[in-house]
PDB file of C-alpha atoms in Angstrom:
ATOM      1  CA  UNK R  85      22.791  16.379  -1.965  1.00 94.00           C
ATOM      2  CA  UNK R  86      19.236  14.719  -1.396  1.00 97.00           C
ATOM      3  CA  UNK R  87      18.905  12.182   0.837  1.00 97.00           C
ATOM      4  CA  UNK R  88      15.626   9.686   1.766  1.00 98.00           C
ATOM      5  CA  UNK R  89      15.734   8.176   5.582  1.00 98.00           C
ATOM      6  CA  UNK R  90      13.449   5.314   5.750  1.00 98.00           C
ATOM      7  CA  UNK R  91      11.448   5.061   9.497  1.00 97.00           C
ATOM      8  CA  UNK R  92      10.247   1.454   9.994  1.00 93.00           C
ATOM      9  CA  UNK R  93       8.607   1.010  13.209  1.00 90.00           C
ATOM     10  CA  UNK R  94      10.874  -1.715  14.722  1.00 85.00           C
ATOM     11  CA  UNK R  95      10.039  -5.113  15.993  1.00 83.00           C
ATOM     12  CA  UNK R  96      11.628  -7.776  18.355  1.00 84.00           C
ATOM     13  CA  UNK R  97      10.865 -10.409  15.306  1.00 83.00           C
ATOM     14  CA  UNK R  98      13.517 -11.330  12.743  1.00 87.00           C
ATOM     15  CA  UNK R  99      11.456 -11.641  10.167  1.00 87.00           C
ATOM     16  CA  UNK R 100       9.584  -8.200  10.556  1.00 88.00           C
ATOM     17  CA  UNK R 101      13.160  -6.647  10.517  1.00 89.00           C
ATOM     18  CA  UNK R 102      14.055  -8.686   7.338  1.00 91.00           C
ATOM     19  CA  UNK R 103      11.015  -7.844   5.318  1.00 93.00           C
ATOM     20  CA  UNK R 104      11.269  -4.116   6.326  1.00 94.00           C
ATOM     21  CA  UNK R 105      15.159  -4.432   4.946  1.00 94.00           C
ATOM     22  CA  UNK R 106      13.536  -5.884   1.608  1.00 95.00           C
ATOM     23  CA  UNK R 107      11.306  -3.172   1.121  1.00 96.00           C
ATOM     24  CA  UNK R 108      13.626  -1.000   1.199  1.00 96.00           C
ATOM     25  CA  UNK R 109      16.246  -2.299  -0.691  1.00 96.00           C
ATOM     26  CA  UNK R 110      13.387  -2.079  -3.437  1.00 96.00           C
ATOM     27  CA  UNK R 111      12.490   0.754  -3.080  1.00 96.00           C
ATOM     28  CA  UNK R 112      16.107   1.967  -3.329  1.00 95.00           C
ATOM     29  CA  UNK R 113      15.820   0.975  -6.645  1.00 95.00           C
ATOM     30  CA  UNK R 114      12.964   2.466  -8.161  1.00 97.00           C
ATOM     31  CA  UNK R 115      13.647   6.280  -6.487  1.00 96.00           C
ATOM     32  CA  UNK R 116      17.389   5.898  -7.660  1.00 86.00           C
ATOM     33  CA  UNK R 117      19.005   8.768  -5.538  1.00 94.00           C
ATOM     34  CA  UNK R 118      22.562   8.076  -4.084  1.00 95.00           C
ATOM     35  CA  UNK R 119      21.727   8.777  -0.380  1.00 98.00           C
ATOM     36  CA  UNK R 120      19.327   6.362   1.245  1.00 98.00           C
ATOM     37  CA  UNK R 121      19.024   4.618   4.306  1.00 98.00           C
ATOM     38  CA  UNK R 122      17.097   2.660   6.617  1.00 97.00           C
ATOM     39  CA  UNK R 123      16.653   3.234  10.470  1.00 96.00           C
ATOM     40  CA  UNK R 124      13.698   2.123  13.105  1.00 95.00           C
ATOM     41  CA  UNK R 125      11.920   3.857  15.711  1.00 93.00           C
ATOM     42  CA  UNK R 126      12.508   0.967  18.961  1.00 91.00           C
ATOM     43  CA  UNK R 127      13.653  -2.522  18.953  1.00 83.00           C
ATOM     44  CA  UNK R 128      16.340  -2.353  16.049  1.00 86.00           C
ATOM     45  CA  UNK R 129      18.983  -0.363  14.758  1.00 88.00           C
ATOM     46  CA  UNK R 130      20.028   1.887  13.642  1.00 95.00           C
ATOM     47  CA  UNK R 131      18.254   4.741  15.484  1.00 96.00           C
ATOM     48  CA  UNK R 132      16.656   7.840  13.616  1.00 97.00           C
ATOM     49  CA  UNK R 133      19.269   9.882  14.887  1.00 97.00           C
ATOM     50  CA  UNK R 134      22.012   7.380  13.845  1.00 97.00           C
ATOM     51  CA  UNK R 135      20.239   7.010  10.260  1.00 98.00           C
ATOM     52  CA  UNK R 136      20.360  11.115   9.987  1.00 98.00           C
ATOM     53  CA  UNK R 137      23.968  11.066  10.863  1.00 98.00           C
ATOM     54  CA  UNK R 138      24.645   8.523   8.532  1.00 97.00           C
ATOM     55  CA  UNK R 139      23.261  10.762   5.790  1.00 98.00           C
ATOM     56  CA  UNK R 140      24.924  13.585   6.815  1.00 98.00           C
ATOM     57  CA  UNK R 141      28.384  11.899   6.687  1.00 98.00           C
ATOM     58  CA  UNK R 142      27.540  10.838   3.084  1.00 97.00           C
ATOM     59  CA  UNK R 143      26.964  14.311   2.478  1.00 97.00           C
ATOM     60  CA  UNK R 144      23.037  14.545   2.657  1.00 97.00           C
ATOM     61  CA  UNK R 145      22.082  18.898   2.873  1.00 97.00           C
ATOM     62  CA  UNK R 146      18.250  17.673   2.692  1.00 97.00           C
ATOM     63  CA  UNK R 147      16.663  14.639   4.213  1.00 98.00           C
ATOM     64  CA  UNK R 148      13.857  13.436   3.352  1.00 98.00           C
ATOM     65  CA  UNK R 149      12.445  11.222   6.390  1.00 98.00           C
ATOM     66  CA  UNK R 150       9.235   8.963   5.201  1.00 97.00           C
ATOM     67  CA  UNK R 151       8.166   7.025   7.961  1.00 97.00           C
ATOM     68  CA  UNK R 152       6.486   3.476   8.000  1.00 96.00           C
ATOM     69  CA  UNK R 153       3.576   4.008   9.470  1.00 96.00           C
ATOM     70  CA  UNK R 154      -0.172   3.169   8.767  1.00 97.00           C
ATOM     71  CA  UNK R 155      -2.202   5.440  11.129  1.00 96.00           C
ATOM     72  CA  UNK R 156      -1.129   8.841  12.526  1.00 93.00           C
ATOM     73  CA  UNK R 157      -0.518   8.064  16.366  1.00 90.00           C
ATOM     74  CA  UNK R 158       2.175   8.584  19.300  1.00 91.00           C
ATOM     75  CA  UNK R 159       4.844   7.724  16.709  1.00 91.00           C
ATOM     76  CA  UNK R 160       3.801   9.592  14.153  1.00 93.00           C
ATOM     77  CA  UNK R 161       2.973  12.584  16.050  1.00 94.00           C
ATOM     78  CA  UNK R 162       6.002  12.477  19.238  1.00 94.00           C
ATOM     79  CA  UNK R 163       8.456  10.480  18.356  1.00 95.00           C
ATOM     80  CA  UNK R 164       9.315  10.898  14.919  1.00 96.00           C
ATOM     81  CA  UNK R 165       9.109  14.982  15.650  1.00 96.00           C
ATOM     82  CA  UNK R 166      11.406  14.764  18.586  1.00 96.00           C
ATOM     83  CA  UNK R 167      14.031  13.009  17.341  1.00 96.00           C
ATOM     84  CA  UNK R 168      14.064  14.785  14.275  1.00 97.00           C
ATOM     85  CA  UNK R 169      14.700  17.982  16.461  1.00 97.00           C
ATOM     86  CA  UNK R 170      17.678  16.269  17.732  1.00 97.00           C
ATOM     87  CA  UNK R 171      18.741  15.880  14.445  1.00 97.00           C
ATOM     88  CA  UNK R 172      18.318  19.259  13.670  1.00 96.00           C
ATOM     89  CA  UNK R 173      20.164  20.730  16.478  1.00 97.00           C
ATOM     90  CA  UNK R 174      23.228  17.982  15.878  1.00 97.00           C
ATOM     91  CA  UNK R 175      22.956  19.207  12.385  1.00 98.00           C
ATOM     92  CA  UNK R 176      21.408  22.716  11.437  1.00 96.00           C
ATOM     93  CA  UNK R 177      22.634  23.315   7.907  1.00 96.00           C
ATOM     94  CA  UNK R 178      20.743  20.092   6.537  1.00 97.00           C
ATOM     95  CA  UNK R 179      17.049  20.558   5.763  1.00 96.00           C
ATOM     96  CA  UNK R 180      14.677  17.840   6.890  1.00 97.00           C
ATOM     97  CA  UNK R 181      11.024  17.517   6.031  1.00 97.00           C
ATOM     98  CA  UNK R 182       8.762  14.582   6.815  1.00 96.00           C
ATOM     99  CA  UNK R 183       5.910  12.348   5.350  1.00 96.00           C
ATOM    100  CA  UNK R 184       2.718  11.193   7.070  1.00 96.00           C
ATOM    101  CA  UNK R 185       1.443   7.860   7.183  1.00 96.00           C
ATOM    102  CA  UNK R 186      -0.316   6.685   4.487  1.00 97.00           C
ATOM    103  CA  UNK R 187      -3.164   3.966   5.815  1.00 96.00           C
ATOM    104  CA  UNK R 188      -5.941   6.748   4.169  1.00 97.00           C
ATOM    105  CA  UNK R 189      -4.064   7.057   1.102  1.00 97.00           C
ATOM    106  CA  UNK R 190      -6.513   6.495  -1.770  1.00 97.00           C
ATOM    107  CA  UNK R 191      -4.174   3.979  -3.535  1.00 97.00           C
ATOM    108  CA  UNK R 192      -3.747   2.201  -0.411  1.00 97.00           C
ATOM    109  CA  UNK R 193      -7.292   1.754  -0.301  1.00 97.00           C
ATOM    110  CA  UNK R 194      -7.635   0.816  -3.333  1.00 97.00           C
ATOM    111  CA  UNK R 195      -4.320  -2.142  -3.505  1.00 97.00           C
ATOM    112  CA  UNK R 196      -6.610  -4.136  -0.186  1.00 97.00           C
ATOM    113  CA  UNK R 197      -9.860  -3.760  -1.787  1.00 96.00           C
ATOM    114  CA  UNK R 198      -8.561  -5.320  -4.925  1.00 96.00           C
ATOM    115  CA  UNK R 199      -6.728  -7.996  -2.320  1.00 95.00           C
ATOM    116  CA  UNK R 200     -10.312  -8.480  -0.413  1.00 94.00           C
ATOM    117  CA  UNK R 201     -12.137  -8.572  -4.310  1.00 93.00           C
ATOM    118  CA  UNK R 202      -9.340 -11.182  -5.092  1.00 92.00           C
ATOM    119  CA  UNK R 203      -9.722 -13.613  -1.657  1.00 91.00           C
ATOM    120  CA  UNK R 204     -13.793 -13.421  -2.332  1.00 89.00           C
ATOM    121  CA  UNK R 205     -13.092 -14.666  -6.342  1.00 85.00           C
ATOM    122  CA  UNK R 206     -11.229 -17.432  -4.992  1.00 79.00           C
ATOM    123  CA  UNK R 207     -14.054 -18.775  -2.937  1.00 74.00           C
ATOM    124  CA  UNK R 208     -16.612 -18.345  -5.296  1.00 56.00           C
ATOM    125  CA  UNK R 209     -19.497 -20.908  -4.742  1.00 52.00           C
ATOM    126  CA  UNK R 210     -19.100 -20.898  -0.773  1.00 50.00           C
ATOM    127  CA  UNK R 211     -21.318 -19.332   1.445  1.00 59.00           C
ATOM    128  CA  UNK R 212     -21.207 -15.668   2.302  1.00 85.00           C
ATOM    129  CA  UNK R 213     -18.064 -13.731   3.219  1.00 91.00           C
ATOM    130  CA  UNK R 214     -17.641 -11.034   5.668  1.00 95.00           C
ATOM    131  CA  UNK R 215     -14.224  -9.037   5.832  1.00 96.00           C
ATOM    132  CA  UNK R 216     -12.597  -8.264   9.178  1.00 98.00           C
ATOM    133  CA  UNK R 217     -10.018  -5.200   9.065  1.00 98.00           C
ATOM    134  CA  UNK R 218      -7.931  -5.774  12.292  1.00 98.00           C
ATOM    135  CA  UNK R 219      -5.891  -3.267  13.271  1.00 96.00           C
ATOM    136  CA  UNK R 220      -2.952  -3.110  16.566  1.00 94.00           C
ATOM    137  CA  UNK R 221      -5.169  -1.172  18.793  1.00 92.00           C
ATOM    138  CA  UNK R 222      -4.551   2.505  20.080  1.00 93.00           C
ATOM    139  CA  UNK R 223      -5.718   4.981  22.713  1.00 92.00           C
ATOM    140  CA  UNK R 224      -5.310   7.596  19.747  1.00 95.00           C
ATOM    141  CA  UNK R 225      -8.707   9.181  19.036  1.00 95.00           C
ATOM    142  CA  UNK R 226      -7.301  10.296  15.702  1.00 96.00           C
ATOM    143  CA  UNK R 227      -5.970   6.591  14.548  1.00 96.00           C
ATOM    144  CA  UNK R 228      -8.977   4.943  15.500  1.00 96.00           C
ATOM    145  CA  UNK R 229     -11.315   7.757  14.071  1.00 96.00           C
ATOM    146  CA  UNK R 230      -8.839   6.664  11.006  1.00 97.00           C
ATOM    147  CA  UNK R 231      -9.410   3.212  11.002  1.00 97.00           C
ATOM    148  CA  UNK R 232     -13.328   3.392  11.136  1.00 97.00           C
ATOM    149  CA  UNK R 233     -12.980   5.288   8.237  1.00 97.00           C
ATOM    150  CA  UNK R 234     -10.462   3.220   6.189  1.00 98.00           C
ATOM    151  CA  UNK R 235     -13.438   0.008   7.394  1.00 98.00           C
ATOM    152  CA  UNK R 236     -15.998   2.366   5.779  1.00 98.00           C
ATOM    153  CA  UNK R 237     -14.080   3.057   2.415  1.00 97.00           C
ATOM    154  CA  UNK R 238     -13.411  -0.742   2.231  1.00 97.00           C
ATOM    155  CA  UNK R 239     -16.910  -1.861   2.647  1.00 96.00           C
ATOM    156  CA  UNK R 240     -17.925   0.527  -0.431  1.00 97.00           C
ATOM    157  CA  UNK R 241     -14.796  -0.168  -2.467  1.00 96.00           C
ATOM    158  CA  UNK R 242     -14.833  -3.981  -1.955  1.00 94.00           C
ATOM    159  CA  UNK R 243     -18.780  -4.382  -1.893  1.00 93.00           C
ATOM    160  CA  UNK R 244     -19.051  -6.313   1.238  1.00 94.00           C
ATOM    161  CA  UNK R 245     -19.343  -6.244   4.792  1.00 95.00           C
ATOM    162  CA  UNK R 246     -16.296  -5.140   6.547  1.00 97.00           C
ATOM    163  CA  UNK R 247     -16.043  -5.353  10.209  1.00 98.00           C
ATOM    164  CA  UNK R 248     -13.541  -3.617  12.380  1.00 98.00           C
ATOM    165  CA  UNK R 249     -11.787  -5.591  15.902  1.00 98.00           C
ATOM    166  CA  UNK R 250      -8.418  -5.000  17.392  1.00 97.00           C
ATOM    167  CA  UNK R 251      -5.219  -6.623  18.665  1.00 96.00           C
ATOM    168  CA  UNK R 252      -5.366  -4.686  22.029  1.00 93.00           C
ATOM    169  CA  UNK R 253      -6.741  -2.010  23.933  1.00 89.00           C
ATOM    170  CA  UNK R 254      -9.743  -1.504  22.010  1.00 94.00           C
ATOM    171  CA  UNK R 255     -12.726  -3.927  21.573  1.00 95.00           C
ATOM    172  CA  UNK R 256     -13.846  -6.014  19.908  1.00 97.00           C
ATOM    173  CA  UNK R 257     -10.495  -7.930  20.658  1.00 97.00           C
ATOM    174  CA  UNK R 258      -9.627 -10.567  17.731  1.00 98.00           C
ATOM    175  CA  UNK R 259     -10.507 -13.325  19.935  1.00 98.00           C
ATOM    176  CA  UNK R 260     -13.970 -11.698  20.973  1.00 98.00           C
ATOM    177  CA  UNK R 261     -14.900 -11.308  17.519  1.00 98.00           C
ATOM    178  CA  UNK R 262     -13.962 -14.627  16.261  1.00 98.00           C
ATOM    179  CA  UNK R 263     -15.612 -16.386  19.177  1.00 97.00           C
ATOM    180  CA  UNK R 264     -19.403 -14.774  18.084  1.00 97.00           C
ATOM    181  CA  UNK R 265     -18.756 -14.761  14.217  1.00 97.00           C
ATOM    182  CA  UNK R 266     -21.012 -17.525  12.939  1.00 95.00           C
ATOM    183  CA  UNK R 267     -18.613 -19.965  10.741  1.00 93.00           C
ATOM    184  CA  UNK R 268     -20.977 -22.475  10.597  1.00 89.00           C
ATOM    185  CA  UNK R 269     -22.882 -20.060   7.992  1.00 89.00           C
ATOM    186  CA  UNK R 270     -20.286 -17.794   6.858  1.00 91.00           C
ATOM    187  CA  UNK R 271     -16.356 -17.729   5.487  1.00 93.00           C
ATOM    188  CA  UNK R 272     -14.420 -15.030   7.291  1.00 96.00           C
ATOM    189  CA  UNK R 273     -11.428 -12.840   5.381  1.00 96.00           C
ATOM    190  CA  UNK R 274      -9.243 -11.438   8.204  1.00 97.00           C
ATOM    191  CA  UNK R 275      -7.177  -8.123   6.830  1.00 98.00           C
ATOM    192  CA  UNK R 276      -4.225  -7.470   9.074  1.00 98.00           C
ATOM    193  CA  UNK R 277      -3.872  -3.927   9.377  1.00 97.00           C
ATOM    194  CA  UNK R 278      -0.152  -4.567   9.802  1.00 96.00           C
ATOM    195  CA  UNK R 279       2.816  -3.604   7.417  1.00 95.00           C
ATOM    196  CA  UNK R 280       4.769  -6.534   8.392  1.00 93.00           C
ATOM    197  CA  UNK R 281       4.884 -10.048   9.549  1.00 88.00           C
ATOM    198  CA  UNK R 282       6.013 -10.603  13.052  1.00 87.00           C
ATOM    199  CA  UNK R 283       4.527 -11.117  16.672  1.00 90.00           C
ATOM    200  CA  UNK R 284       1.133  -9.821  16.118  1.00 93.00           C
ATOM    201  CA  UNK R 285       0.153 -12.070  13.192  1.00 94.00           C
ATOM    202  CA  UNK R 286       1.473 -14.863  15.098  1.00 94.00           C
ATOM    203  CA  UNK R 287      -0.489 -14.289  17.958  1.00 95.00           C
ATOM    204  CA  UNK R 288      -3.237 -14.167  15.455  1.00 96.00           C
ATOM    205  CA  UNK R 289      -2.360 -17.334  13.746  1.00 95.00           C
ATOM    206  CA  UNK R 290      -2.226 -18.987  17.669  1.00 96.00           C
ATOM    207  CA  UNK R 291      -5.792 -17.255  18.541  1.00 97.00           C
ATOM    208  CA  UNK R 292      -7.589 -19.011  15.309  1.00 96.00           C
ATOM    209  CA  UNK R 293      -5.562 -22.377  16.138  1.00 96.00           C
ATOM    210  CA  UNK R 294      -6.430 -22.631  19.811  1.00 97.00           C
ATOM    211  CA  UNK R 295     -10.301 -21.917  18.959  1.00 97.00           C
ATOM    212  CA  UNK R 296     -10.152 -24.817  16.483  1.00 95.00           C
ATOM    213  CA  UNK R 297     -11.412 -22.367  13.645  1.00 95.00           C
ATOM    214  CA  UNK R 298     -11.257 -24.673  10.380  1.00 90.00           C
ATOM    215  CA  UNK R 299      -8.699 -23.128   7.954  1.00 86.00           C
ATOM    216  CA  UNK R 300     -11.509 -23.486   5.074  1.00 88.00           C
ATOM    217  CA  UNK R 301     -13.673 -20.900   6.907  1.00 91.00           C
ATOM    218  CA  UNK R 302     -11.446 -18.439   7.574  1.00 94.00           C
ATOM    219  CA  UNK R 303      -8.398 -17.010   5.456  1.00 94.00           C
ATOM    220  CA  UNK R 304      -5.946 -14.675   7.057  1.00 96.00           C
ATOM    221  CA  UNK R 305      -4.434 -12.671   4.609  1.00 96.00           C
ATOM    222  CA  UNK R 306      -0.889 -11.707   4.256  1.00 94.00           C
ATOM    223  CA  UNK R 307       0.758  -7.933   6.034  1.00 95.00           C
ATOM    224  CA  UNK R 308       0.048  -4.543   3.789  1.00 96.00           C
ATOM    225  CA  UNK R 309       3.775  -4.747   2.779  1.00 95.00           C
ATOM    226  CA  UNK R 310       3.411  -7.916   0.614  1.00 94.00           C
ATOM    227  CA  UNK R 311       1.226  -6.629  -1.508  1.00 95.00           C
ATOM    228  CA  UNK R 312       2.693  -6.907  -5.104  1.00 95.00           C
ATOM    229  CA  UNK R 313       1.867  -3.236  -5.986  1.00 96.00           C
ATOM    230  CA  UNK R 314       3.420  -1.753  -2.371  1.00 97.00           C
ATOM    231  CA  UNK R 315       6.973  -1.177  -3.242  1.00 97.00           C
ATOM    232  CA  UNK R 316       6.037   1.118  -6.389  1.00 97.00           C
ATOM    233  CA  UNK R 317       3.048   2.585  -4.472  1.00 97.00           C
ATOM    234  CA  UNK R 318       5.951   3.296  -1.206  1.00 97.00           C
ATOM    235  CA  UNK R 319       8.287   4.672  -3.789  1.00 97.00           C
ATOM    236  CA  UNK R 320       5.879   7.242  -5.149  1.00 97.00           C
ATOM    237  CA  UNK R 321       5.182   8.478  -1.456  1.00 97.00           C
ATOM    238  CA  UNK R 322       9.192   9.137  -1.001  1.00 97.00           C
ATOM    239  CA  UNK R 323       9.000  11.076  -4.306  1.00 96.00           C
ATOM    240  CA  UNK R 324       6.580  13.225  -2.997  1.00 96.00           C
ATOM    241  CA  UNK R 325       8.091  14.092  -0.278  1.00 97.00           C
ATOM    242  CA  UNK R 326      11.394  14.947  -2.326  1.00 96.00           C
ATOM    243  CA  UNK R 327       9.506  17.178  -4.220  1.00 94.00           C
ATOM    244  CA  UNK R 328       8.764  19.318  -1.479  1.00 93.00           C
ATOM    245  CA  UNK R 329      12.166  20.107  -1.867  1.00 91.00           C
ATOM    246  CA  UNK R 330      11.884  22.324  -4.859  1.00 84.00           C
ATOM    247  CA  UNK R 331       8.254  23.474  -4.387  1.00 67.00           C
TER     248      UNK R 331
END
């Protein structure tokens, strides 16, 4: 029997954890197979191994492991494979297949470009706009390359200047960028490249408040998973991973 195990990042923020559970509930209805479980990499329960164990206890013989991750960094490359190896050792008769981070998926880029166009249309007649794609920050070169590629794709698809900053590790930082931005001449649309609301998004809003940036000069968009089309998009990714069992 097939199962789906959704792997969230995990967060200290109850808001973030609740949004992950809401997405899971929406996808569970769209995917519509009997065994579906949600687990987390860190900072929340159940763990990946516990999620595999729950699927096994419910009779799963095949588990599609689908990470809720935007970029190919340490969690996707090391942490999840390590936990799946533990699960395979404990349940050798269960087949495991794993999905990949989806931040560069063409449909993901189209959704983000559409969001940017909508935000720009909402402030038509005002001064020019710049979009600021804001990543978590990473020491992983592949993840950074992917984020730079996403920036370029958004610029082409949305037809507007898109800059890039980071919340940690890399430069420019979000604060550094805001300090240099010409708010007197331009409006800024901030696009957090984050799945859910939580401490990072709150830190961005706090920084904007500390710098006394007028609300009419800067818009901070909601996280990626808040897009209305996102549950259907992610459900389609789940089905693609499940299809690999019959390939």
